[in-house]
Short mmCIF file of the C-alpha atoms (twelve columns), coordinates in Angstrom:
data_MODEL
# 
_entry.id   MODEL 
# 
loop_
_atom_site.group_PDB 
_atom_site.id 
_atom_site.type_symbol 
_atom_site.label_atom_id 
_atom_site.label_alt_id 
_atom_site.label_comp_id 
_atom_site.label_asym_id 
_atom_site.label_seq_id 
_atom_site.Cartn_x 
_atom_site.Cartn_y 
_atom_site.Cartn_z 
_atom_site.pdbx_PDB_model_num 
ATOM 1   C CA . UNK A 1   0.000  0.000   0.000  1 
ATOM 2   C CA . UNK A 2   0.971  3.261   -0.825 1 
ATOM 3   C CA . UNK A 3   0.575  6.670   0.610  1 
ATOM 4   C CA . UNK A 4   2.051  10.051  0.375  1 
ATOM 5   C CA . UNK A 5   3.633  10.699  3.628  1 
ATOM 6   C CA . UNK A 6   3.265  14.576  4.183  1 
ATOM 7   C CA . UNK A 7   0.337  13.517  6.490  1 
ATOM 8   C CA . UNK A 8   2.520  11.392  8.918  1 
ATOM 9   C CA . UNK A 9   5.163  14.303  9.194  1 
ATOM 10  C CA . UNK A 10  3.402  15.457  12.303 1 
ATOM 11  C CA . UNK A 11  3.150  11.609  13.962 1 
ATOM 12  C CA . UNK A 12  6.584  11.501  12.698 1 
ATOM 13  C CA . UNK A 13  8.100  15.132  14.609 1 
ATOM 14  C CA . UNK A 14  5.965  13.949  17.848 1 
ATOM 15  C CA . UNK A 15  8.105  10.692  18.000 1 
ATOM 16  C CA . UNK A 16  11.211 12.392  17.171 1 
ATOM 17  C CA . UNK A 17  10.256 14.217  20.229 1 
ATOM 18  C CA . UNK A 18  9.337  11.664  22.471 1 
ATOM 19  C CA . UNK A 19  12.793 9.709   22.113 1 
ATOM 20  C CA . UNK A 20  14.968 12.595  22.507 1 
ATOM 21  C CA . UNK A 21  13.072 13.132  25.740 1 
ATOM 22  C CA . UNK A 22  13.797 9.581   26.602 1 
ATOM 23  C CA . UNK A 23  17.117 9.909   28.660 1 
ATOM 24  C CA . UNK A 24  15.387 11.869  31.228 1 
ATOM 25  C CA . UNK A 25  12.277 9.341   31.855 1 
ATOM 26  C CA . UNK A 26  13.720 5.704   31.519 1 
ATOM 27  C CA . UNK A 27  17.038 5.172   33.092 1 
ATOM 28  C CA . UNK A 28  17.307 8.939   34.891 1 
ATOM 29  C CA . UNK A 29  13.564 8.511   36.147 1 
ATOM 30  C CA . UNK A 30  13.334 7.372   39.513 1 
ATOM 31  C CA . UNK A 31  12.128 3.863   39.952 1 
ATOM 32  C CA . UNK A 32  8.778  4.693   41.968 1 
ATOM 33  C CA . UNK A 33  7.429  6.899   39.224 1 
ATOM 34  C CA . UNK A 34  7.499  3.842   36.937 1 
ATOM 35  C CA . UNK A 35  7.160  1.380   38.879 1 
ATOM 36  C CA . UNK A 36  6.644  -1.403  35.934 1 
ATOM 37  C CA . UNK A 37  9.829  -0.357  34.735 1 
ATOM 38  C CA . UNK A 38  13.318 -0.758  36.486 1 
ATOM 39  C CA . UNK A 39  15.089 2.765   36.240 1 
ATOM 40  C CA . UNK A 40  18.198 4.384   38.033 1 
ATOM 41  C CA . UNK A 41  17.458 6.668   40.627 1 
ATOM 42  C CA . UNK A 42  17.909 10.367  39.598 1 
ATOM 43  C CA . UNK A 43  19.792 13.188  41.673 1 
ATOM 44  C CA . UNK A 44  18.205 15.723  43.264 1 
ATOM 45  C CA . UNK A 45  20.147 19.264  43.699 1 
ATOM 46  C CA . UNK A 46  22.381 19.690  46.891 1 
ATOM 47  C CA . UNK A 47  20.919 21.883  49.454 1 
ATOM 48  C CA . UNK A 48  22.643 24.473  51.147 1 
ATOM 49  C CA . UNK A 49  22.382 22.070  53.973 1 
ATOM 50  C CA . UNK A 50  24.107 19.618  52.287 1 
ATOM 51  C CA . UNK A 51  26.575 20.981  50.891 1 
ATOM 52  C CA . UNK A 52  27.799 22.320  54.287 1 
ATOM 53  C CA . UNK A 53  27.799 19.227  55.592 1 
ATOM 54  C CA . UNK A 54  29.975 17.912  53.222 1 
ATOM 55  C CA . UNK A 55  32.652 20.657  53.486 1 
ATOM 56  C CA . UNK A 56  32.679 20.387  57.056 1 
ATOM 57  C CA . UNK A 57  33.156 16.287  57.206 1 
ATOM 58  C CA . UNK A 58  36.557 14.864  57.249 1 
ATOM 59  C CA . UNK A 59  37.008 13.478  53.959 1 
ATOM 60  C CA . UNK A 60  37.090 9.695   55.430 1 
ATOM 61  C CA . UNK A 61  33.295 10.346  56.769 1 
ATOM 62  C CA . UNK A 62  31.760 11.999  53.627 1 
ATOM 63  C CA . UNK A 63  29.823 8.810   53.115 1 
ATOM 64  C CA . UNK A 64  27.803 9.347   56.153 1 
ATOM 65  C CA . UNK A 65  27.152 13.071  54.801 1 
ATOM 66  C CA . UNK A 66  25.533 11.842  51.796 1 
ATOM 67  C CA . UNK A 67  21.590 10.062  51.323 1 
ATOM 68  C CA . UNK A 68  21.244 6.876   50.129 1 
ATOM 69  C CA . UNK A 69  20.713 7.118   46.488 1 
ATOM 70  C CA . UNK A 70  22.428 10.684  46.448 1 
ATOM 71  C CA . UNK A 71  25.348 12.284  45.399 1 
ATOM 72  C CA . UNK A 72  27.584 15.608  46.787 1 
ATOM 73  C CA . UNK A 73  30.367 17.426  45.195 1 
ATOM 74  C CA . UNK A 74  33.609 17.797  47.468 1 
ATOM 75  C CA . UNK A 75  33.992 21.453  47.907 1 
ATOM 76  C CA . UNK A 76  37.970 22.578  46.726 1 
ATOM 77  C CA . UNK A 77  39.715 25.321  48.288 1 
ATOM 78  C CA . UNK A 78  42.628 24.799  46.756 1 
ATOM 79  C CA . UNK A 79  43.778 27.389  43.602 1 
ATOM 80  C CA . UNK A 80  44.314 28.728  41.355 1 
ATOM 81  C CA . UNK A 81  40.662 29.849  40.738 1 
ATOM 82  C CA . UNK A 82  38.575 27.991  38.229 1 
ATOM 83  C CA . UNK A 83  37.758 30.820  35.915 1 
ATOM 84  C CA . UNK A 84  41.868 30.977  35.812 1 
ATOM 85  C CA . UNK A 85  42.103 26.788  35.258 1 
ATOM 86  C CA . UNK A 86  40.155 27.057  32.475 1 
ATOM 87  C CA . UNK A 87  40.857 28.679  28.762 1 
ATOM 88  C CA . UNK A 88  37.280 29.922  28.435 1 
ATOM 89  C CA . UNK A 89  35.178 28.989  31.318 1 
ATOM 90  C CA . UNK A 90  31.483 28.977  31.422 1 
ATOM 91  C CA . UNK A 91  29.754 30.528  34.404 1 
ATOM 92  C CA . UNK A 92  27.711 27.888  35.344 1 
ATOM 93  C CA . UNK A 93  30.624 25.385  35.794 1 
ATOM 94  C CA . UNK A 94  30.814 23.451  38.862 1 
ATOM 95  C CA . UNK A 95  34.387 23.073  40.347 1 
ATOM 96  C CA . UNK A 96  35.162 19.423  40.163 1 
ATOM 97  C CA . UNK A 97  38.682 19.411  41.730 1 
ATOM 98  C CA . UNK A 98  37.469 18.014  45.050 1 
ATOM 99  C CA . UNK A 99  35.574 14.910  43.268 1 
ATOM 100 C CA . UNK A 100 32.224 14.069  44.294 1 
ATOM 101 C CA . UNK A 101 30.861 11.419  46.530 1 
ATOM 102 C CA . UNK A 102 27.724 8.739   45.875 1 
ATOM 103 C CA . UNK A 103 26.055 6.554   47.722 1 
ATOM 104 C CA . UNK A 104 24.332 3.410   46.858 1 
ATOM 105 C CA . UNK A 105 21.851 0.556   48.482 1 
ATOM 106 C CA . UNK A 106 23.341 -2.253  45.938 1 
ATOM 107 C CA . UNK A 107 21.304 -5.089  48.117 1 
ATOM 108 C CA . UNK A 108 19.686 -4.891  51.250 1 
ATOM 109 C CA . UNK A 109 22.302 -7.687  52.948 1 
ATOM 110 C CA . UNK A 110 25.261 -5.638  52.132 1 
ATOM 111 C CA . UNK A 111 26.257 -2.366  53.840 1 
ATOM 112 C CA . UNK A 112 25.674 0.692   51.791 1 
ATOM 113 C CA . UNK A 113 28.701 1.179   48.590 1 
ATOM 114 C CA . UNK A 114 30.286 4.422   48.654 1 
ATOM 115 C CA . UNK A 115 31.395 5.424   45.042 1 
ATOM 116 C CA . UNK A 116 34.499 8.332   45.347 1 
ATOM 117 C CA . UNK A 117 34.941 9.986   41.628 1 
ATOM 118 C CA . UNK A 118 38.537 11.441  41.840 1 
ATOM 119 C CA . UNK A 119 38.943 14.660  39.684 1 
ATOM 120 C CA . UNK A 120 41.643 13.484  36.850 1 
ATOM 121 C CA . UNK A 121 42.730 17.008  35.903 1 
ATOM 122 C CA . UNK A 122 40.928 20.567  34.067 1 
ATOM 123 C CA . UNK A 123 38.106 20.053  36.070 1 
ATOM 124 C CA . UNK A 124 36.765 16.766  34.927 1 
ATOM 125 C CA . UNK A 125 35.650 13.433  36.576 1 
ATOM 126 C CA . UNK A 126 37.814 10.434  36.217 1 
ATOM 127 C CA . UNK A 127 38.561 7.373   38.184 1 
ATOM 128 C CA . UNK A 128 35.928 5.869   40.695 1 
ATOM 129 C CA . UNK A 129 37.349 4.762   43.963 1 
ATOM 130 C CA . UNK A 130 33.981 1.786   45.753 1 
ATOM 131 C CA . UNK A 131 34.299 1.234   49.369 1 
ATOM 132 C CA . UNK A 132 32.125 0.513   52.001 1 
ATOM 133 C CA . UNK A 133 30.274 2.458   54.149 1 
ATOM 134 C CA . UNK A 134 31.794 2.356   57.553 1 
ATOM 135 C CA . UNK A 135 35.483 1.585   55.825 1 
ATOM 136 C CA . UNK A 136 38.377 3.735   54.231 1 
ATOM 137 C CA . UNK A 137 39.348 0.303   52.524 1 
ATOM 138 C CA . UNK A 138 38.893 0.785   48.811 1 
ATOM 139 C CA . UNK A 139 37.967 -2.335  47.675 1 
ATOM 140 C CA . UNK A 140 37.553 -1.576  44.086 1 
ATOM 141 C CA . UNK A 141 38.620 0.899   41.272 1 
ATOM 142 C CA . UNK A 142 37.218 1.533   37.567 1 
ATOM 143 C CA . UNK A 143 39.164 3.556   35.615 1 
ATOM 144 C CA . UNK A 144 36.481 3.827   33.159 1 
ATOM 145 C CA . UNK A 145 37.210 7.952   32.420 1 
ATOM 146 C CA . UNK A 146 34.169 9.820   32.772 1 
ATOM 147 C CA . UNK A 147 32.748 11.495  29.409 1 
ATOM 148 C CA . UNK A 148 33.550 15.540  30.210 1 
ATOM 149 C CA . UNK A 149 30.588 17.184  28.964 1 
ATOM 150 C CA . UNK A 150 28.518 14.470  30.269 1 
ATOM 151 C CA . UNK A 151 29.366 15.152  33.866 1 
ATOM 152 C CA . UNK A 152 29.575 18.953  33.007 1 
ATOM 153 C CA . UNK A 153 25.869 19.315  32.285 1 
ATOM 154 C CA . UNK A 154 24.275 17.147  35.249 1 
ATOM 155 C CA . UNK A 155 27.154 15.624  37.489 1 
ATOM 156 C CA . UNK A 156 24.398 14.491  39.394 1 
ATOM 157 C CA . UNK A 157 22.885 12.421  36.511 1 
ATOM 158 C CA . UNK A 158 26.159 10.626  35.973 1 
ATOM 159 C CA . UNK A 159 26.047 7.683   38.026 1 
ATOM 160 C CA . UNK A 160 22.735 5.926   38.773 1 
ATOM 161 C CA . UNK A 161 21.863 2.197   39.405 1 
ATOM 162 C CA . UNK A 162 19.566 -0.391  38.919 1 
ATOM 163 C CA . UNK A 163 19.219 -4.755  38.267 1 
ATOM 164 C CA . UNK A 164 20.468 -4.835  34.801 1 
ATOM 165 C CA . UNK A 165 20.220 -8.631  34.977 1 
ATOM 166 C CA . UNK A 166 17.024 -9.075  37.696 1 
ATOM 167 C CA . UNK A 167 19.211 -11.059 40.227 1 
ATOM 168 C CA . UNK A 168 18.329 -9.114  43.226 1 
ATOM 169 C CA . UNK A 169 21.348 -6.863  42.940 1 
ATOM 170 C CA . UNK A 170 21.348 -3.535  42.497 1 
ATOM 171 C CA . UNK A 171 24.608 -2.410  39.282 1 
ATOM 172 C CA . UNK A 172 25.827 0.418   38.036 1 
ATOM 173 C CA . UNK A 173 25.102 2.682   35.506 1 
ATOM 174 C CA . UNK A 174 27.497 5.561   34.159 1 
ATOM 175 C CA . UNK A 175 26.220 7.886   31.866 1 
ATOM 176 C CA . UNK A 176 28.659 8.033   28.041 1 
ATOM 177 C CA . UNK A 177 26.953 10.354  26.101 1 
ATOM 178 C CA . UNK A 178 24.296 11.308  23.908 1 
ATOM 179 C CA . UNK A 179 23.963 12.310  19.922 1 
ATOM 180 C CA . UNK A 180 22.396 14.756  18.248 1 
ATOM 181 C CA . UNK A 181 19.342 13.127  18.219 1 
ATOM 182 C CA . UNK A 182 19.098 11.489  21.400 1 
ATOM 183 C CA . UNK A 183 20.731 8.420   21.451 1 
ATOM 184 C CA . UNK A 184 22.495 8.363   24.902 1 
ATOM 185 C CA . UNK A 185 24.448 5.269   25.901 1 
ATOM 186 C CA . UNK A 186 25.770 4.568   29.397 1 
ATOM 187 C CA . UNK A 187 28.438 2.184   30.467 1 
ATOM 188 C CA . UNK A 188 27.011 -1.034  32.651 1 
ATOM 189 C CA . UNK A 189 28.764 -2.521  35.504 1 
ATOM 190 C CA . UNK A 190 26.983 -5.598  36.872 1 
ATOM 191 C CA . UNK A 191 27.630 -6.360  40.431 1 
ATOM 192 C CA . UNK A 192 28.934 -9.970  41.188 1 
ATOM 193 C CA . UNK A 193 27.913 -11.204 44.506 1 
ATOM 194 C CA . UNK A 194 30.958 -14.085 44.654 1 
ATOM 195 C CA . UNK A 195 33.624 -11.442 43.302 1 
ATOM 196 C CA . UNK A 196 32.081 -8.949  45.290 1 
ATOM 197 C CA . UNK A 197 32.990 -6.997  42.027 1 
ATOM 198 C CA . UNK A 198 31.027 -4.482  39.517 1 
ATOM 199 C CA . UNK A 199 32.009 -6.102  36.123 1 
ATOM 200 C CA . UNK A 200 31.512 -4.248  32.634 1 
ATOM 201 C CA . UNK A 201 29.148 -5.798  30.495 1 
ATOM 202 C CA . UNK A 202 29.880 -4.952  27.073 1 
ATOM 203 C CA . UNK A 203 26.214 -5.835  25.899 1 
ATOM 204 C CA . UNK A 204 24.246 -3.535  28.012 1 
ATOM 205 C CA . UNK A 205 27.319 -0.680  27.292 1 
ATOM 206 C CA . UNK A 206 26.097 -0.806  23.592 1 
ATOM 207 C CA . UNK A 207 22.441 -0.470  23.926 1 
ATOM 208 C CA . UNK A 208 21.125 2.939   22.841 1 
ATOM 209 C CA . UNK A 209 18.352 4.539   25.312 1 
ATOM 210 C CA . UNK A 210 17.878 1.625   27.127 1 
ATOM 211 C CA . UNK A 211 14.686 0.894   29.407 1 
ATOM 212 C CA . UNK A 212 14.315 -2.721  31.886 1 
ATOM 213 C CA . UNK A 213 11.051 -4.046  32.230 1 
ATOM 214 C CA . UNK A 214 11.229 -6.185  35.496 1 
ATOM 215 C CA . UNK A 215 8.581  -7.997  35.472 1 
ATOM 216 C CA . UNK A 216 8.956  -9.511  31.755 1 
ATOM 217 C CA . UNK A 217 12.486 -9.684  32.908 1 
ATOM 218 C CA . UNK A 218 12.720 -7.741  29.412 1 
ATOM 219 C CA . UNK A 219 15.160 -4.971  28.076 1 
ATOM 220 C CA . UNK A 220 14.209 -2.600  25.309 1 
ATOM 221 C CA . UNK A 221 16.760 -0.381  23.372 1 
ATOM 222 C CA . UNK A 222 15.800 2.714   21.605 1 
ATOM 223 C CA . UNK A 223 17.970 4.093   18.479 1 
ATOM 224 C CA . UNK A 224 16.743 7.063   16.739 1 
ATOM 225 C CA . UNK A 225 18.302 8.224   13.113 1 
ATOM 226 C CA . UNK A 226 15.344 10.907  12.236 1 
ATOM 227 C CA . UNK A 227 11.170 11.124  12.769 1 
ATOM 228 C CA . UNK A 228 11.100 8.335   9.808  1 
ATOM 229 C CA . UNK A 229 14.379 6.400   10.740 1 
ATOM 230 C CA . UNK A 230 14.316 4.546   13.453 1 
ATOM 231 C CA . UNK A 231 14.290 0.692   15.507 1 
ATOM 232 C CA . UNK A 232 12.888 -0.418  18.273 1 
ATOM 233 C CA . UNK A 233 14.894 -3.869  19.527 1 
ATOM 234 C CA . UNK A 234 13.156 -5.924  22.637 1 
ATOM 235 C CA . UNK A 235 15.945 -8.237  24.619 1 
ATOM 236 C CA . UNK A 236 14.398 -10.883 26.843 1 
ATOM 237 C CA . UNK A 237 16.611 -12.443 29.939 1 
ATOM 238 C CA . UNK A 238 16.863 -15.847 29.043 1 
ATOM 239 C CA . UNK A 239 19.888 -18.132 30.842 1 
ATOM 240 C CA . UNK A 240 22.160 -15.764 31.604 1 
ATOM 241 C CA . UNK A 241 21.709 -13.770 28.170 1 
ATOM 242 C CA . UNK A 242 20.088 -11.245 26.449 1 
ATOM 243 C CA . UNK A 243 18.161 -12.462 23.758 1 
ATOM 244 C CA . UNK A 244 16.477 -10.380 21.270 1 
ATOM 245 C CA . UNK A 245 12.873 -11.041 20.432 1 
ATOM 246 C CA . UNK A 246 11.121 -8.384  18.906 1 
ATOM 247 C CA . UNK A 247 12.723 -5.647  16.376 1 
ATOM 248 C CA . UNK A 248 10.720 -2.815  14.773 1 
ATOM 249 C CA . UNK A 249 12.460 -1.050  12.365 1 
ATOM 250 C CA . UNK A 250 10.986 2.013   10.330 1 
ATOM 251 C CA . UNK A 251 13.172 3.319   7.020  1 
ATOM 252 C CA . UNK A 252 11.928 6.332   4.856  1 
ATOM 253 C CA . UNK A 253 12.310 6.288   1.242  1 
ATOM 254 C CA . UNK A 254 11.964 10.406  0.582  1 
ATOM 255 C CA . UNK A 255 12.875 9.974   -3.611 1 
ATOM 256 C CA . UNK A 256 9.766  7.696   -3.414 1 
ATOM 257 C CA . UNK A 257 7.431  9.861   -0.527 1 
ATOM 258 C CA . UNK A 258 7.272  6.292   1.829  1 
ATOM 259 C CA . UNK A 259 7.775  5.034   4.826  1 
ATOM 260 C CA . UNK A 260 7.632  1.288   5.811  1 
ATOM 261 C CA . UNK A 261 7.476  -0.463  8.958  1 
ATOM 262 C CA . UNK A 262 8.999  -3.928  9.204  1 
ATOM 263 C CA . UNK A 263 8.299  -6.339  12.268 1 
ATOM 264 C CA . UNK A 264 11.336 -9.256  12.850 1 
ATOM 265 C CA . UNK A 265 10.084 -11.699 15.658 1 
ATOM 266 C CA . UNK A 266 11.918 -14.343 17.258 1 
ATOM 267 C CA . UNK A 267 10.654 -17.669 16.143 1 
ATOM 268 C CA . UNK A 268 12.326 -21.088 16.448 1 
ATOM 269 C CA . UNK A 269 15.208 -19.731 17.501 1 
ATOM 270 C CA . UNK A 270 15.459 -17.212 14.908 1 
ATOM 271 C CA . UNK A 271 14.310 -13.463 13.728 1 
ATOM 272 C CA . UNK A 272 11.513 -13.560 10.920 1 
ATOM 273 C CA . UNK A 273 9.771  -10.850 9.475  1 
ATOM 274 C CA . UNK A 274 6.238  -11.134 10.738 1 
ATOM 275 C CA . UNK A 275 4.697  -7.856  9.239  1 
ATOM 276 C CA . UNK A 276 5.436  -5.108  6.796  1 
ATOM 277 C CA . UNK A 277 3.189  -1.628  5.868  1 
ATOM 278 C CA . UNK A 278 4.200  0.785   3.088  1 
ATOM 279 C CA . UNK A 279 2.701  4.528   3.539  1 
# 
């Protein structure tokens, strides 16, 4: 079936609008606003109060300064000035120097993890120093360096977690980046219970906008190339794996005025076009 598209361009600029607004309500949203769907828990602004607190704390107790679920910037007194570090430096800069502080509930059993980003030089987040709460022992490091910009425009966005792989444990998510048109990726370390570890999974690290349904035990990626051009790829939690089980795909032919929407299912073991539609 044919169609000339011009009517779809306004179904077309509302999606375009509703994935680029994605990054703020799936992984960034906190979990009990969608409670269906696992997210990360979002970070609120520092009070005043808070903030204090944190300055005033010797740095080996800035874990008990800090919420559950929260994160705190390290004030730095030291100089020279940031408007002096920096070649052109924006007013609404945050001084990084001192690092920041998170804390974390990764399972209910286990005392609450205390994440320590270390600033790694012209005001940018870098290393990530885990301990316990209660301990100056660091008991792991992840040198994974931390995407400048990112951490520039919401520090407090940067690291959030939630159960990637529905075992009861609670992993890591740092924010990579985002494209023009949405797009944002985040690097995934899944906590190990026997290691006692956060390992990178290189899977989740290459999904684009992704969301975790919980109770389908069910992961759905997002990647967004314009209002036409776009999939839509469902993972399911099967063994140990992510398998994918659903793919949408939708590709725009402008020298022809179309669109078409093509459906791959999973079906004895593998992906089969189910359905296709032409506008």
């Amino acid at each position: 079936m044919k169609r000339n598209i011009p009517s779809l361009l306004l179904a077309g600029a509302t999606l375009l609008v509703f994935l680029l607004l994605l990054p703020t309500t799936t992984i960034l949203a906190r979990a009990t606003t969608t409670p269906n769907l696992i997210a990360g828990i979002s970070f609120p602004a520092k009070t005043q109060t808070q903030e204090k607190s944190v300055a005033q704390a010797p740095k080996a107790d800035l874990g008990s300064t800090v919420q559950a679920g929260d994160c705190a910037l390290i004030p730095y007194n030291g100089t020279p000035p940031l408007n002096q570090l920096l070649p052109d430096p924006v007013p609404s800069y945050e001084d990084f120097r001192g690092g920041m502080i998170c804390k974390y509930v990764i399972n209910a059993k286990l005392p609450p993890f205390i994440f320590h980003f270390v600033d790694q030089g012209n005001n940018a987040l870098g290393r990530i120093e885990i301990s316990e709460m209660g301990s100056n022992k660091v008991i792991q490091v992840i040198s994974n360096p931390v995407n400048p910009y990112f951490s520039s425009v919401d520090p407090y966005r940067l690291l959030n977690t939630l159960d990637a792989n529905f075992d009861g444990y609670n992993d890591l998510t740092i924010g990579e980046g985002c494209g023009v048109t949405g797009n944002c990726q985040y690097d995934f370390f899944l906590y190990e219970p026997a290691k006692k570890q956060f390992v990178r999974n290189s899977f989740l690290s290459n999904l684009s906008e992704p969301q975790f349904d919980p109770y389908n035990k069910e992961v759905n990626s997002y990647s967004n190339m314009s209002a036409f051009d776009w999939e839509h790829d469902i993972y399911q939690f099967q063994n140990g794996q992510y398998v994918l089980i659903r793919k949408v795909v939708a590709s725009s032919d402008r020298k022809n005025n179309t669109s078409t929407l093509r459906t791959y299912e999973l079906k004895n073991g593998k992906m089969e076009l189910t359905d296709s539609t032409t506008q």
